[in-house]
C-alpha angles and dihedrals in degrees: 000000000000117000092245091052090048091051091048090052091047091052093050091050091053101049133068118292116256093226132242096275093055091044090054091048092049091051092047090049091056094045101044109025136067117239096019089175086080089076112097098232135200103310098041091041092057089047092052091051090049092050090053091050090049097046095037095206122190094203126030127186120205122188111198113030097179106164094350099249096124092041091057091048092050092047091048090064096048123111122230113290094021122119140208118210108198125186130203119180096192106085090192087068094062099082091057101037106039096063091050091053097041094046094048126102088248100053092118089060097051132079110189119202127190109204145059111319089203089064101036106039096062088056092057117095091221135120109205127217095197139013134194114205115201103136133108107336091213089071103041092116091052092046090049096052091045093050094048090059091057099035120102119237106270091026124134136233119198111198117194130210095021094147091048099202089308094299089123086077092065107106095203113022115196110274090242093055093090096163094058090044090050094050093047092051090049094049092048091048094050093045090057097037111112091189090077147038115229146182132178118223111207091220119138103320097349129285119211117205112204127185121196110227 
């Protein structure tokens, strides 16, 4: 076993369990869906729950539901009366994801939307306390600007995949590699943005924590 694999295994054995429901969802994601790596997984899921418990948001926005793993972890940390609004643009994902959300212990804390968050979120009369960005990397800059308009002062944005398997180090990504280009533009924008405080956690594929001043 490689040292990094051994450390990963050590970490997972020394944090909270993810629970049987999430384990079953994670297995089903790997068996039935393409690109199962997109699911947050045990470590990030426990961290998302912990962030919610620390921030205590009343309204959370999630862009990129995928199989629903991260949504369930976010909802798990919510207090009574709080709500997660999670968006998935791929309508082919609905048949898999909706039952997992609606049959979960947190179904009353989750509103699941199929459609383009860029079109729907601005129509919602909601100010968010927290947002988790895990949608199309090509549009991270657009998601970010949209979220900031509906994010309370002192609110948080968690942006996933901001190290992008190290591709952010490429000085000149190929012009067809729009996801790497999108992530790099987003990272450069946030780094220079005086409207926010920010830090990148080198966990999994990079998680940027952003606080609106």
